mmCIF file of C-alpha atoms and ligand atoms in Angstrom:
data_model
loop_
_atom_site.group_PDB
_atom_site.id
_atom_site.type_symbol
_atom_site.label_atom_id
_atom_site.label_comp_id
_atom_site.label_asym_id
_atom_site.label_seq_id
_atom_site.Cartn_x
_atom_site.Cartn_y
_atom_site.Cartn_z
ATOM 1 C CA UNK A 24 6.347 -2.726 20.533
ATOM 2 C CA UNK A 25 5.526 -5.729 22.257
ATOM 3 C CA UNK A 26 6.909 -9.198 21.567
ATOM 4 C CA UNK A 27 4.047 -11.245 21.776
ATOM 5 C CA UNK A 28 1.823 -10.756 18.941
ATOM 6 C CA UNK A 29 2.738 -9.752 15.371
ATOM 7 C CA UNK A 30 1.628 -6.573 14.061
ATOM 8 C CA UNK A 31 0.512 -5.995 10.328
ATOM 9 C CA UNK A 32 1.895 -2.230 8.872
ATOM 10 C CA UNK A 33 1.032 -1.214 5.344
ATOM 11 C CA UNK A 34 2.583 1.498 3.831
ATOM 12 C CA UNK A 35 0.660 4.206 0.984
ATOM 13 C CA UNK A 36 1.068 6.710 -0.995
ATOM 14 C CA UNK A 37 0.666 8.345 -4.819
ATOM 15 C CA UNK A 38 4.129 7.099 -6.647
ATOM 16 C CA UNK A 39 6.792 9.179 -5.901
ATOM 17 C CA UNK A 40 5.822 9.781 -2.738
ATOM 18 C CA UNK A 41 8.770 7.900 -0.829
ATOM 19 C CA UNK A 42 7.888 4.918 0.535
ATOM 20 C CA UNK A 43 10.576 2.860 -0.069
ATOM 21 C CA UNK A 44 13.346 4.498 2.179
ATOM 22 C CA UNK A 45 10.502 5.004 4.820
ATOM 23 C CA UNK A 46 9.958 1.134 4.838
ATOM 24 C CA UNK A 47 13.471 0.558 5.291
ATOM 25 C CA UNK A 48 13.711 2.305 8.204
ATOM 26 C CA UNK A 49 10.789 1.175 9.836
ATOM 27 C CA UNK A 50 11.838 -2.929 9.386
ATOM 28 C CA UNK A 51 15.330 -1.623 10.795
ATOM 29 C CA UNK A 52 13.510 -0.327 14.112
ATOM 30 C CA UNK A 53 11.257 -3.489 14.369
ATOM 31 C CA UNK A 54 14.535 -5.766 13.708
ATOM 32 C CA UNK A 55 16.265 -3.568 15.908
ATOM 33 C CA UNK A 56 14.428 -5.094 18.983
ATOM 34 C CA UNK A 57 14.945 -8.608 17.896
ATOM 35 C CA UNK A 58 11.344 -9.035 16.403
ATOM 36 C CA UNK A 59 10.959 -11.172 13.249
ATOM 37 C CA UNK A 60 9.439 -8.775 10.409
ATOM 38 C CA UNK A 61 8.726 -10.053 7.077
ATOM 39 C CA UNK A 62 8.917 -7.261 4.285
ATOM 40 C CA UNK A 63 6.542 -7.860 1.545
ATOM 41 C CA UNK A 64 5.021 -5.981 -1.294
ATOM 42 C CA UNK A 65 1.511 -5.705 -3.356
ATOM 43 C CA UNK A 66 0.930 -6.222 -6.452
ATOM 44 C CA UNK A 67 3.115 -9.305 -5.500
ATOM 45 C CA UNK A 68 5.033 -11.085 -2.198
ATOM 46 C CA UNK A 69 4.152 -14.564 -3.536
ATOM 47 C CA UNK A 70 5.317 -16.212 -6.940
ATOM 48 C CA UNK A 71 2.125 -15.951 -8.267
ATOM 49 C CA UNK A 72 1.445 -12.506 -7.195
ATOM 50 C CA UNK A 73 4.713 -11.282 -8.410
ATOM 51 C CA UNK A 74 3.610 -13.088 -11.727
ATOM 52 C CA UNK A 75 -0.229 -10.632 -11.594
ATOM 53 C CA UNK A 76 2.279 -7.690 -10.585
ATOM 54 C CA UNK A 77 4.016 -8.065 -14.150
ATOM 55 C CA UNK A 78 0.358 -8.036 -16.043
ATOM 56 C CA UNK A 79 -1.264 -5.446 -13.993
ATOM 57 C CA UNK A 80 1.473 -2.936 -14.096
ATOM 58 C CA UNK A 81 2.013 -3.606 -17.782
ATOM 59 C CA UNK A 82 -0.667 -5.552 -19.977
ATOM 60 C CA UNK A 83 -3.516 -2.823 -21.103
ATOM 61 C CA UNK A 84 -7.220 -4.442 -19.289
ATOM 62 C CA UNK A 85 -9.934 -3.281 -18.440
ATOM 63 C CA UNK A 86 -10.626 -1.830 -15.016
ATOM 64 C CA UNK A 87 -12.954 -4.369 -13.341
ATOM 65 C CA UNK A 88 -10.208 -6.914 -14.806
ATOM 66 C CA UNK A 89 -7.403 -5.069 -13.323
ATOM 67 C CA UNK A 90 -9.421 -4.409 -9.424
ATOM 68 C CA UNK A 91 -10.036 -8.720 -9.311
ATOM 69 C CA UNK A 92 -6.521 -9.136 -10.474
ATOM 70 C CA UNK A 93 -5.106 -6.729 -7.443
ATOM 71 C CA UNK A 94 -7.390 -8.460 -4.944
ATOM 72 C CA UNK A 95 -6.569 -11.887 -6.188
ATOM 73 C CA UNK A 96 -2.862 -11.357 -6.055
ATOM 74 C CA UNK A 97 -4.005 -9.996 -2.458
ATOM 75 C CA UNK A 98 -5.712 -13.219 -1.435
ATOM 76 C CA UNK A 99 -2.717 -15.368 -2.596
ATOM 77 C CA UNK A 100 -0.798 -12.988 -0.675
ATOM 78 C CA UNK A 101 -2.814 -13.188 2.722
ATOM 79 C CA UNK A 102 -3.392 -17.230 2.290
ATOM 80 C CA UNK A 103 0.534 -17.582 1.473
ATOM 81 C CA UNK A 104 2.488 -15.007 3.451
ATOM 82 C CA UNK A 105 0.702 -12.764 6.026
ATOM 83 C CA UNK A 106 -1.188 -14.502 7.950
ATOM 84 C CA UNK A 107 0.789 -17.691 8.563
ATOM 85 C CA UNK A 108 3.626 -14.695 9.338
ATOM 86 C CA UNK A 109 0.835 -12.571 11.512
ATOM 87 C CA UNK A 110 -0.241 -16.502 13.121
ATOM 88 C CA UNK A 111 3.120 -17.480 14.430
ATOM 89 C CA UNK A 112 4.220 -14.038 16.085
ATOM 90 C CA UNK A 113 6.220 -12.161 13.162
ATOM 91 C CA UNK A 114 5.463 -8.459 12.105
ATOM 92 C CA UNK A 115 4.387 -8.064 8.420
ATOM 93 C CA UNK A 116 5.267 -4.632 6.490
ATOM 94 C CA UNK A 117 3.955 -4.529 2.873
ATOM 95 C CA UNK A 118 4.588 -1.835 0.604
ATOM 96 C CA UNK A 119 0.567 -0.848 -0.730
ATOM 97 C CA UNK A 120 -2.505 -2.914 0.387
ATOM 98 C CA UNK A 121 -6.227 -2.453 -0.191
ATOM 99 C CA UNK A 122 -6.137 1.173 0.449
ATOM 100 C CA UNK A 123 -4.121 1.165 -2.869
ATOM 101 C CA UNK A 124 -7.046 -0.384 -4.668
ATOM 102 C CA UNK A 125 -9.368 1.831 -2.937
ATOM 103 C CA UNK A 126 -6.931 4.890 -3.718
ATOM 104 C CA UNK A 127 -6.084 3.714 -7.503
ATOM 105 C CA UNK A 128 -9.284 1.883 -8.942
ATOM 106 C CA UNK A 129 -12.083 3.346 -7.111
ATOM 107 C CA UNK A 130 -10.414 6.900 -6.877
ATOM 108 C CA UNK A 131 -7.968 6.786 -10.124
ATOM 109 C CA UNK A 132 -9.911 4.834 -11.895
ATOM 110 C CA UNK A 133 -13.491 5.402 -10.993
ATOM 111 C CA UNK A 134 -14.249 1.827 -10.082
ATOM 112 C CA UNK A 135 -17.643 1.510 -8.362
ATOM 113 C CA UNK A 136 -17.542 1.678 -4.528
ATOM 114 C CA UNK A 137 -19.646 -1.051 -3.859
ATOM 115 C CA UNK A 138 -17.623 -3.599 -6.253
ATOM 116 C CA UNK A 139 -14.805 -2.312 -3.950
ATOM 117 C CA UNK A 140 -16.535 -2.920 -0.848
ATOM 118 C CA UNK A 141 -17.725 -6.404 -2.258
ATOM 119 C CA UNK A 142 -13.967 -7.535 -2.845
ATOM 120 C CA UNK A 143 -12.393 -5.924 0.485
ATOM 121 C CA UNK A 144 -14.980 -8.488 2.232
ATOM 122 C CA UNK A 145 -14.844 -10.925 0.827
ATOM 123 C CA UNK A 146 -10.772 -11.302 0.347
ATOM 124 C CA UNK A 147 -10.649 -10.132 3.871
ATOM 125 C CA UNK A 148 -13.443 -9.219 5.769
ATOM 126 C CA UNK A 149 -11.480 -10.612 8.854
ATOM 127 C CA UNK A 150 -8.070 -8.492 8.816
ATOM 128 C CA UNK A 151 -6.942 -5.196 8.360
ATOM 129 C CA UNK A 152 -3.504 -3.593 9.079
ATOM 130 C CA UNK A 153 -2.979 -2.459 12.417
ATOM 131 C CA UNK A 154 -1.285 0.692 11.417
ATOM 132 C CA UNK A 155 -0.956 2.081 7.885
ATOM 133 C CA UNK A 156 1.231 5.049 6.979
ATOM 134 C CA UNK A 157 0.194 7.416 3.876
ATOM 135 C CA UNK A 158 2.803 9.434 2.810
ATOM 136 C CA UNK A 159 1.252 12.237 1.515
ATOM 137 C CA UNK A 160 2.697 14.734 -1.235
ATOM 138 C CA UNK A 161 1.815 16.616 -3.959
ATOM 139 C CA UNK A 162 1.757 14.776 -7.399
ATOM 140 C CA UNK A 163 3.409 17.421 -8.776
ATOM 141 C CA UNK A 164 6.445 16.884 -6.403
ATOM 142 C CA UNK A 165 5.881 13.384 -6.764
ATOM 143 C CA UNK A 166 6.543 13.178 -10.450
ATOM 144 C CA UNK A 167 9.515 14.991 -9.950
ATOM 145 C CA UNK A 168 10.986 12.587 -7.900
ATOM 146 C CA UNK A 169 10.501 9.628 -10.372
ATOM 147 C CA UNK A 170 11.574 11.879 -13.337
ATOM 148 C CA UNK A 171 14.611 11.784 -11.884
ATOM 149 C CA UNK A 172 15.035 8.222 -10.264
ATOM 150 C CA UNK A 173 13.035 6.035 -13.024
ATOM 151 C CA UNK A 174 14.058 3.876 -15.901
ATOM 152 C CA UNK A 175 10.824 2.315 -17.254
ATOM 153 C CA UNK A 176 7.694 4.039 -16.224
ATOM 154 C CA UNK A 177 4.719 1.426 -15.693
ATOM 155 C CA UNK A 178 1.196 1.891 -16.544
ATOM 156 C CA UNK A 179 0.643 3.706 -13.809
ATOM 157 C CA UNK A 180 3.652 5.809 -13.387
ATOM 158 C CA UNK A 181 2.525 6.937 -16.889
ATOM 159 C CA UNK A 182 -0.692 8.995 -15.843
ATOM 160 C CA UNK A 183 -1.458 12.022 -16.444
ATOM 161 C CA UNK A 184 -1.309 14.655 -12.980
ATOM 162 C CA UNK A 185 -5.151 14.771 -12.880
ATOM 163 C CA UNK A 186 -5.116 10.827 -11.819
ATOM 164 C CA UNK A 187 -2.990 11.215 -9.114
ATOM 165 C CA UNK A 188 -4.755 14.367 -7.824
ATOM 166 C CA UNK A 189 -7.535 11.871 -7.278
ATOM 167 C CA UNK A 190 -5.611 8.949 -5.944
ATOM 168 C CA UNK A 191 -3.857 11.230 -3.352
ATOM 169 C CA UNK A 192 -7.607 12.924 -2.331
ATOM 170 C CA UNK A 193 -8.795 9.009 -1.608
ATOM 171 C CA UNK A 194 -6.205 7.827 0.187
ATOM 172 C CA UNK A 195 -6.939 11.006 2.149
ATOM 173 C CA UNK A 196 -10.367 9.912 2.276
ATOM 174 C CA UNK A 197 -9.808 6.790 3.272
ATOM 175 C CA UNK A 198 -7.590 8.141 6.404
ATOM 176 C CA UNK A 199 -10.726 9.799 7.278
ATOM 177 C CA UNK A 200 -13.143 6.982 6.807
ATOM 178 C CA UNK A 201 -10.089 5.259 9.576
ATOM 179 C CA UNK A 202 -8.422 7.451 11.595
ATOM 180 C CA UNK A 203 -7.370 5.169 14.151
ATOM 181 C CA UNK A 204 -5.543 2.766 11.781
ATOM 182 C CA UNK A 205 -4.312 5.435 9.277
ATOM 183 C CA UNK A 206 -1.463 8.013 9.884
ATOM 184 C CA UNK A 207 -1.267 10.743 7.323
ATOM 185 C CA UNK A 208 2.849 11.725 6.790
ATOM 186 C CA UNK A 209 3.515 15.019 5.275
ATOM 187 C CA UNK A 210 5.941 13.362 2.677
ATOM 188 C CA UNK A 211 7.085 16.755 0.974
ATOM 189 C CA UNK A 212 9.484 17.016 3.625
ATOM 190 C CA UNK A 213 13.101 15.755 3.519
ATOM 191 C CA UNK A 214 12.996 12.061 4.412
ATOM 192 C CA UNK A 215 14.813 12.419 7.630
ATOM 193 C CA UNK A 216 12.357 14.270 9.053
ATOM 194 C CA UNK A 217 9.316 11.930 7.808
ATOM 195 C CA UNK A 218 11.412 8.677 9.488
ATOM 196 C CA UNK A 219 11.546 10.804 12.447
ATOM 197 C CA UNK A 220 7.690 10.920 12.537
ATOM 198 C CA UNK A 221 7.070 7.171 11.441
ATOM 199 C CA UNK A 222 9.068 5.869 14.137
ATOM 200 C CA UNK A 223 7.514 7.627 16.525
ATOM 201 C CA UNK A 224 4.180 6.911 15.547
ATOM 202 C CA UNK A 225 5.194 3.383 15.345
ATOM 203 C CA UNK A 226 6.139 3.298 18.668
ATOM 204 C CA UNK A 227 2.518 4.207 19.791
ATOM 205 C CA UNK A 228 1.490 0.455 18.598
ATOM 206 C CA UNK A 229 2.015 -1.002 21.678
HETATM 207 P P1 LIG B 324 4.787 0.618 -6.485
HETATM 208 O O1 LIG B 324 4.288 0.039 -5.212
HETATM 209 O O2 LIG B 324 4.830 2.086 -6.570
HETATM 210 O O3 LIG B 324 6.143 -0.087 -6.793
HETATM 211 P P2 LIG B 324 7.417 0.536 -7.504
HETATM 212 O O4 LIG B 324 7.924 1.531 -6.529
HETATM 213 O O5 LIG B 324 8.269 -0.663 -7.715
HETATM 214 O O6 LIG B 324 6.909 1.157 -8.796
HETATM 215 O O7 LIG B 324 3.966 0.101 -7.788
HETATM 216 C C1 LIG B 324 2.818 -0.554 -7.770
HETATM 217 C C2 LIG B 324 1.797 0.157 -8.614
HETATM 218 O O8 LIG B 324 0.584 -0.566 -8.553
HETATM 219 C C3 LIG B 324 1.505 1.575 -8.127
HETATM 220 O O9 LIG B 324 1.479 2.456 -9.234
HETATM 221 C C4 LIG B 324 0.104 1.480 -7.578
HETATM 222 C C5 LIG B 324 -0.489 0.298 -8.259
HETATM 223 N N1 LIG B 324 -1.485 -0.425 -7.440
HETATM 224 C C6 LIG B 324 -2.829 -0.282 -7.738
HETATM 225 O O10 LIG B 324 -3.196 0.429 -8.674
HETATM 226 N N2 LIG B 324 -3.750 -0.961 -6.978
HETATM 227 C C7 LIG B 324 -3.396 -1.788 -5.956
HETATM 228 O O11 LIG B 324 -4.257 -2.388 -5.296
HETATM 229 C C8 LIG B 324 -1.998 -1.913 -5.659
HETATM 230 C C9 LIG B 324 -1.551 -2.804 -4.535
HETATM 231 C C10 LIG B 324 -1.077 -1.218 -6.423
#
């Protein structure tokens, strides 16, 4: 990991999948060799995005409405946090990006590809992570998990099994359309074993 330039990580996945104790581990190991990392999330990581995280994830709208609401949250985001973070040196980890949207409107939801590609540009035709981790699992594994960890489900935590089969097949997609920037993690396995594979594949950013 070098020390010169910061270094943008994103991190993916169907809910359930595990991300959280996978980012924790990850900002640990960046920390660990005295680089600045600022930990940041989507829908949110701004006031006003946190305040589009609380209508998205729980005010019924229509899909179009809900895709411009995730990539305006996204643009705050960008404007606000990561790339004055990314400008002066720091490392920027974000729990979901725009493969989420990608993985969740286009593939969940059955927004049109084009009106995805239209946004991604023009919100940030410029930057993409350096290095994004899906942690891949099997929704029905994955709603297991937040069975038993959950209080209040969200409006997406509340969809049916079919919906995530599709969200998990494209972020899968998407780690095809960019295999260079996207690892796929076999998240099914115990979480130990998954850090043990995102380190090491974060080590290869040099
Ligand atoms: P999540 O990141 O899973 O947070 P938590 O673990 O606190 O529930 O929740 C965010 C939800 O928002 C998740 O269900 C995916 C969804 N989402 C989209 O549908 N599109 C997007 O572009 C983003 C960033 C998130």
């Amino acid at each position: 990991m070098s020390a010169q330039q910061g270094r943008f990580v994103t991190f993916e996945g169907i809910d359930g999948a595990g991300k959280s104790t996978q980012i924790a581990a990850v900002v640990d190991a960046i920390r660990a060799r005295g680089l600045e990392v600022v930990q940041t999330r989507e829908p949110g990581g701004t006031p006003l995005g946190e305040k589009l995280r609380e209508l998205v994830l729980h005010e019924p709208m229509n899909l179009e409405t809900e895709a411009l609401l995730m990539f305006a949250a996204r643009r705050e985001h960008l404007a606000a946090l990561i790339e004055p973070a990314l400008a002066r040196g720091a490392w920027v980890v974000s729990d979901r990006f725009t493969d989420a949207t990608y993985a969740y409107q286009v593939g969940g939801r059955g927004l049109a590809e084009d009106k995805f590609r239209t946004l991604e540009h023009w919100v940030h035709a410029h930057l993409q992570p350096d290095l994004t981790f899906v942690f891949d699992v099997d929704p029905a594994v994955a709603a297991q998990r937040l069975a038993s960890g959950r209080d209040q489900a969200d409006r997406f935590e509340r969809e049916q099994r079919d919906f995530f089969v599709r969200v998990r097949e494209a972020y899968l997609a998407r780690a095809r359309a960019f295999p260079a920037r996207v690892a796929v993690v076999d998240a099914a396995r115990a979480p130990e074993a998954v850090t043990t594979d995102v380190l090491a594949r974060l080590e290869r950013l040099a």
